[in-house]
Every structure is written in structure tokens, then in C-alpha cells.
Amino acid sequence: MNKKYFHIEESASNSEYNLIKVRDDLPYVRSTRGSLTVLQARLLGLSWADFCRFCRDTLDAKVYGKNSMYPTIYFPKNSEKVNKYLDLLNTRMEYVASLLDKREIEKGNGIWRRDIDTSDDSDDVPW
């Protein structure tokens, strides 16, 4: 795996925890009507609620924002489980990116770029 799609960022409000963020300078990340955190859940094939439970129960994360649409998930610092999870996310996103590139090449668009509008495509995205 060469590209890092997701990275760890220190929490500004809680110095004991980190956030996992997706890099917004990548061509695969386009504006959404929701939270980019949902991308992590989709890459794992989980619903948002199950993803929050997975982070809490498996990765020892803290989930704040009960009854809000998109709670914030804080991951413990220096956790081997979180580092392995980050590697898994990057590997899965690299696979999705290769599928998107292949689809655009087959359509004659070359590599998928932010400036190409594919919003009217009916093809299924892998998540």
C-alpha cells in the first residue's frame, strides 16, 4: 500500500485521544451531504450505529454526542489496535480507489478526478 487516505490527528479538545480523518486533498474525496466519518463505516460494511459500537467495544474508542446525527469518535493514543485499524482503512480505500480508476478508464475518462462529474452514474460504488 503506497497511499495514505486516512491519518491520525490529535484531538484539540481531548489530549488523551486522537481522531481518524480522511485526507481531503485526494481526488476520491468529494463533498458530501453528511459526514466523511461515515466513509469508515461503509468501508467496513457496517451501519453507522454498528460502526460506533465497533469503535467503542473493539478499539476502546470514546463516542461523544449521544442523540446527535454524527457523534465524534475519539481513539486512544498509541494503540496498536487503532494503528492496525488505520492500516485496514487505508488498504480498503486503496482497493476502492483502484475500482473507481478502472471504471473511469473503461468509460474513457482516464483516471477519476474531482473535476469530472460522475453524479449521474448508476454504477454501484463498492460501499
PDB file of C-alpha atoms in Angstrom:
ATOM      1  CA  MET A   1       0.000   0.000   0.000  1.00  0.00           C
ATOM      2  CA  ASN A   2       1.506   3.307  -1.079  1.00  0.00           C
ATOM      3  CA  LYS A   3      -1.136   5.925  -0.375  1.00  0.00           C
ATOM      4  CA  LYS A   4      -2.392   7.082   2.969  1.00  0.00           C
ATOM      5  CA  TYR A   5      -6.048   8.017   2.635  1.00  0.00           C
ATOM      6  CA  PHE A   6      -6.711   8.159   6.366  1.00  0.00           C
ATOM      7  CA  HIS A   7      -4.467   9.608   9.053  1.00  0.00           C
ATOM      8  CA  ILE A   8      -4.450  10.140  12.792  1.00  0.00           C
ATOM      9  CA  GLU A   9      -4.909  13.674  14.057  1.00  0.00           C
ATOM     10  CA  GLU A  10      -4.580  14.754  17.668  1.00  0.00           C
ATOM     11  CA  SER A  11      -7.818  15.871  19.240  1.00  0.00           C
ATOM     12  CA  ALA A  12      -7.888  19.573  20.048  1.00  0.00           C
ATOM     13  CA  SER A  13     -10.410  19.105  22.845  1.00  0.00           C
ATOM     14  CA  ASN A  14      -9.054  15.938  24.474  1.00  0.00           C
ATOM     15  CA  SER A  15      -5.280  15.482  24.539  1.00  0.00           C
ATOM     16  CA  GLU A  16      -5.532  11.810  25.536  1.00  0.00           C
ATOM     17  CA  TYR A  17      -7.281  10.836  22.314  1.00  0.00           C
ATOM     18  CA  ASN A  18      -6.885  11.093  18.555  1.00  0.00           C
ATOM     19  CA  LEU A  19      -9.284  11.410  15.664  1.00  0.00           C
ATOM     20  CA  ILE A  20      -9.056   9.470  12.419  1.00  0.00           C
ATOM     21  CA  LYS A  21      -9.524  11.788   9.458  1.00  0.00           C
ATOM     22  CA  VAL A  22      -9.664  11.232   5.725  1.00  0.00           C
ATOM     23  CA  ARG A  23      -7.346  13.379   3.651  1.00  0.00           C
ATOM     24  CA  ASP A  24      -9.467  15.922   1.826  1.00  0.00           C
ATOM     25  CA  ASP A  25      -6.861  16.637  -0.855  1.00  0.00           C
ATOM     26  CA  LEU A  26      -7.402  13.290  -2.566  1.00  0.00           C
ATOM     27  CA  PRO A  27      -9.451  13.120  -5.762  1.00  0.00           C
ATOM     28  CA  TYR A  28     -11.670  10.361  -4.313  1.00  0.00           C
ATOM     29  CA  VAL A  29     -12.971  12.603  -1.583  1.00  0.00           C
ATOM     30  CA  ARG A  30     -15.760  14.787  -2.862  1.00  0.00           C
ATOM     31  CA  SER A  31     -18.187  16.952  -0.976  1.00  0.00           C
ATOM     32  CA  THR A  32     -20.966  15.087   0.732  1.00  0.00           C
ATOM     33  CA  ARG A  33     -24.243  15.936   2.374  1.00  0.00           C
ATOM     34  CA  GLY A  34     -23.150  14.140   5.517  1.00  0.00           C
ATOM     35  CA  SER A  35     -20.068  13.342   7.482  1.00  0.00           C
ATOM     36  CA  LEU A  36     -16.942  11.855   5.937  1.00  0.00           C
ATOM     37  CA  THR A  37     -16.686   9.738   9.072  1.00  0.00           C
ATOM     38  CA  VAL A  38     -19.423   7.566   7.575  1.00  0.00           C
ATOM     39  CA  LEU A  39     -16.890   6.559   4.916  1.00  0.00           C
ATOM     40  CA  GLN A  40     -15.080   4.490   7.544  1.00  0.00           C
ATOM     41  CA  ALA A  41     -18.274   2.608   8.356  1.00  0.00           C
ATOM     42  CA  ARG A  42     -19.013   1.978   4.682  1.00  0.00           C
ATOM     43  CA  LEU A  43     -15.512   0.651   4.030  1.00  0.00           C
ATOM     44  CA  LEU A  44     -16.116  -1.879   6.803  1.00  0.00           C
ATOM     45  CA  GLY A  45     -19.612  -2.719   5.543  1.00  0.00           C
ATOM     46  CA  LEU A  46     -21.220  -1.551   8.783  1.00  0.00           C
ATOM     47  CA  SER A  47     -24.169   0.651   9.568  1.00  0.00           C
ATOM     48  CA  TRP A  48     -23.314   3.885  11.353  1.00  0.00           C
ATOM     49  CA  ALA A  49     -24.657   2.574  14.678  1.00  0.00           C
ATOM     50  CA  ASP A  50     -22.750  -0.714  14.377  1.00  0.00           C
ATOM     51  CA  PHE A  51     -19.602   1.208  13.439  1.00  0.00           C
ATOM     52  CA  CYS A  52     -19.873   3.337  16.590  1.00  0.00           C
ATOM     53  CA  ARG A  53     -20.291   0.153  18.653  1.00  0.00           C
ATOM     54  CA  PHE A  54     -17.312  -1.441  16.890  1.00  0.00           C
ATOM     55  CA  CYS A  55     -15.114   1.554  17.699  1.00  0.00           C
ATOM     56  CA  ARG A  56     -16.263   1.604  21.319  1.00  0.00           C
ATOM     57  CA  ASP A  57     -16.143  -2.137  22.004  1.00  0.00           C
ATOM     58  CA  THR A  58     -13.224  -3.276  19.841  1.00  0.00           C
ATOM     59  CA  LEU A  59     -10.948  -0.256  19.536  1.00  0.00           C
ATOM     60  CA  ASP A  60     -11.608   1.174  23.021  1.00  0.00           C
ATOM     61  CA  ALA A  61     -12.711   4.477  21.499  1.00  0.00           C
ATOM     62  CA  LYS A  62     -14.904   7.039  23.213  1.00  0.00           C
ATOM     63  CA  VAL A  63     -18.048   8.090  21.358  1.00  0.00           C
ATOM     64  CA  TYR A  64     -19.363  11.537  22.279  1.00  0.00           C
ATOM     65  CA  GLY A  65     -22.512  13.185  21.031  1.00  0.00           C
ATOM     66  CA  LYS A  66     -25.375  10.923  22.048  1.00  0.00           C
ATOM     67  CA  ASN A  67     -28.572  11.765  20.140  1.00  0.00           C
ATOM     68  CA  SER A  68     -26.661  13.784  17.558  1.00  0.00           C
ATOM     69  CA  MET A  69     -26.605  12.811  13.909  1.00  0.00           C
ATOM     70  CA  TYR A  70     -22.847  12.230  13.730  1.00  0.00           C
ATOM     71  CA  PRO A  71     -21.191  11.660  17.101  1.00  0.00           C
ATOM     72  CA  THR A  72     -17.461  12.257  17.387  1.00  0.00           C
ATOM     73  CA  ILE A  73     -15.301   9.183  17.883  1.00  0.00           C
ATOM     74  CA  TYR A  74     -12.089   9.605  19.872  1.00  0.00           C
ATOM     75  CA  PHE A  75      -9.487   6.853  19.540  1.00  0.00           C
ATOM     76  CA  PRO A  76      -6.901   6.165  22.257  1.00  0.00           C
ATOM     77  CA  LYS A  77      -3.363   7.366  21.581  1.00  0.00           C
ATOM     78  CA  ASN A  78      -0.550   4.894  20.931  1.00  0.00           C
ATOM     79  CA  SER A  79      -2.917   1.971  20.480  1.00  0.00           C
ATOM     80  CA  GLU A  80      -1.719  -0.978  18.410  1.00  0.00           C
ATOM     81  CA  LYS A  81      -5.355  -1.865  17.631  1.00  0.00           C
ATOM     82  CA  VAL A  82      -6.015   1.622  16.261  1.00  0.00           C
ATOM     83  CA  ASN A  83      -2.842   1.503  14.139  1.00  0.00           C
ATOM     84  CA  LYS A  84      -3.919  -1.839  12.645  1.00  0.00           C
ATOM     85  CA  TYR A  85      -7.396  -0.424  12.054  1.00  0.00           C
ATOM     86  CA  LEU A  86      -5.847   2.570  10.260  1.00  0.00           C
ATOM     87  CA  ASP A  87      -3.867   0.180   8.022  1.00  0.00           C
ATOM     88  CA  LEU A  88      -7.095  -1.711   7.257  1.00  0.00           C
ATOM     89  CA  LEU A  89      -8.906   1.507   6.321  1.00  0.00           C
ATOM     90  CA  ASN A  90      -6.097   2.605   4.005  1.00  0.00           C
ATOM     91  CA  THR A  91      -5.943  -0.822   2.351  1.00  0.00           C
ATOM     92  CA  ARG A  92      -9.690  -0.908   1.733  1.00  0.00           C
ATOM     93  CA  MET A  93      -9.747   2.660   0.418  1.00  0.00           C
ATOM     94  CA  GLU A  94      -6.882   1.836  -1.924  1.00  0.00           C
ATOM     95  CA  TYR A  95      -8.965  -1.041  -3.297  1.00  0.00           C
ATOM     96  CA  VAL A  96     -11.999   1.221  -3.768  1.00  0.00           C
ATOM     97  CA  ALA A  97      -9.795   3.836  -5.460  1.00  0.00           C
ATOM     98  CA  SER A  98      -8.470   1.212  -7.890  1.00  0.00           C
ATOM     99  CA  LEU A  99     -12.056   0.191  -8.743  1.00  0.00           C
ATOM    100  CA  LEU A 100     -13.038   3.810  -9.332  1.00  0.00           C
ATOM    101  CA  ASP A 101      -9.968   4.379 -11.528  1.00  0.00           C
ATOM    102  CA  LYS A 102     -10.746   1.235 -13.531  1.00  0.00           C
ATOM    103  CA  ARG A 103     -14.377   2.269 -14.012  1.00  0.00           C
ATOM    104  CA  GLU A 104     -13.400   5.715 -15.286  1.00  0.00           C
ATOM    105  CA  ILE A 105     -10.754   4.304 -17.628  1.00  0.00           C
ATOM    106  CA  GLU A 106     -13.327   1.921 -19.100  1.00  0.00           C
ATOM    107  CA  LYS A 107     -15.687   4.866 -19.638  1.00  0.00           C
ATOM    108  CA  GLY A 108     -12.923   6.771 -21.423  1.00  0.00           C
ATOM    109  CA  ASN A 109     -12.471   9.421 -18.752  1.00  0.00           C
ATOM    110  CA  GLY A 110      -8.967   8.405 -17.698  1.00  0.00           C
ATOM    111  CA  ILE A 111      -8.239   8.450 -14.005  1.00  0.00           C
ATOM    112  CA  TRP A 112     -11.150   9.630 -11.850  1.00  0.00           C
ATOM    113  CA  ARG A 113     -10.669  13.246 -10.897  1.00  0.00           C
ATOM    114  CA  ARG A 114     -12.521  15.716  -8.716  1.00  0.00           C
ATOM    115  CA  ASP A 115     -13.427  17.855 -11.748  1.00  0.00           C
ATOM    116  CA  ILE A 116     -15.273  15.054 -13.572  1.00  0.00           C
ATOM    117  CA  ASP A 117     -18.933  14.901 -12.591  1.00  0.00           C
ATOM    118  CA  THR A 118     -19.993  11.290 -12.151  1.00  0.00           C
ATOM    119  CA  SER A 119     -23.035  12.013 -10.011  1.00  0.00           C
ATOM    120  CA  ASP A 120     -25.479  10.753 -12.634  1.00  0.00           C
ATOM    121  CA  ASP A 121     -23.784   7.341 -12.888  1.00  0.00           C
ATOM    122  CA  SER A 122     -25.935   4.408 -11.912  1.00  0.00           C
ATOM    123  CA  ASP A 123     -22.931   2.131 -11.340  1.00  0.00           C
ATOM    124  CA  ASP A 124     -22.599   0.906  -7.807  1.00  0.00           C
ATOM    125  CA  VAL A 125     -19.740   2.263  -5.768  1.00  0.00           C
ATOM    126  CA  PRO A 126     -18.209  -0.540  -3.668  1.00  0.00           C
ATOM    127  CA  TRP A 127     -19.663   0.822  -0.455  1.00  0.00           C
TER     128      TRP A 127
END
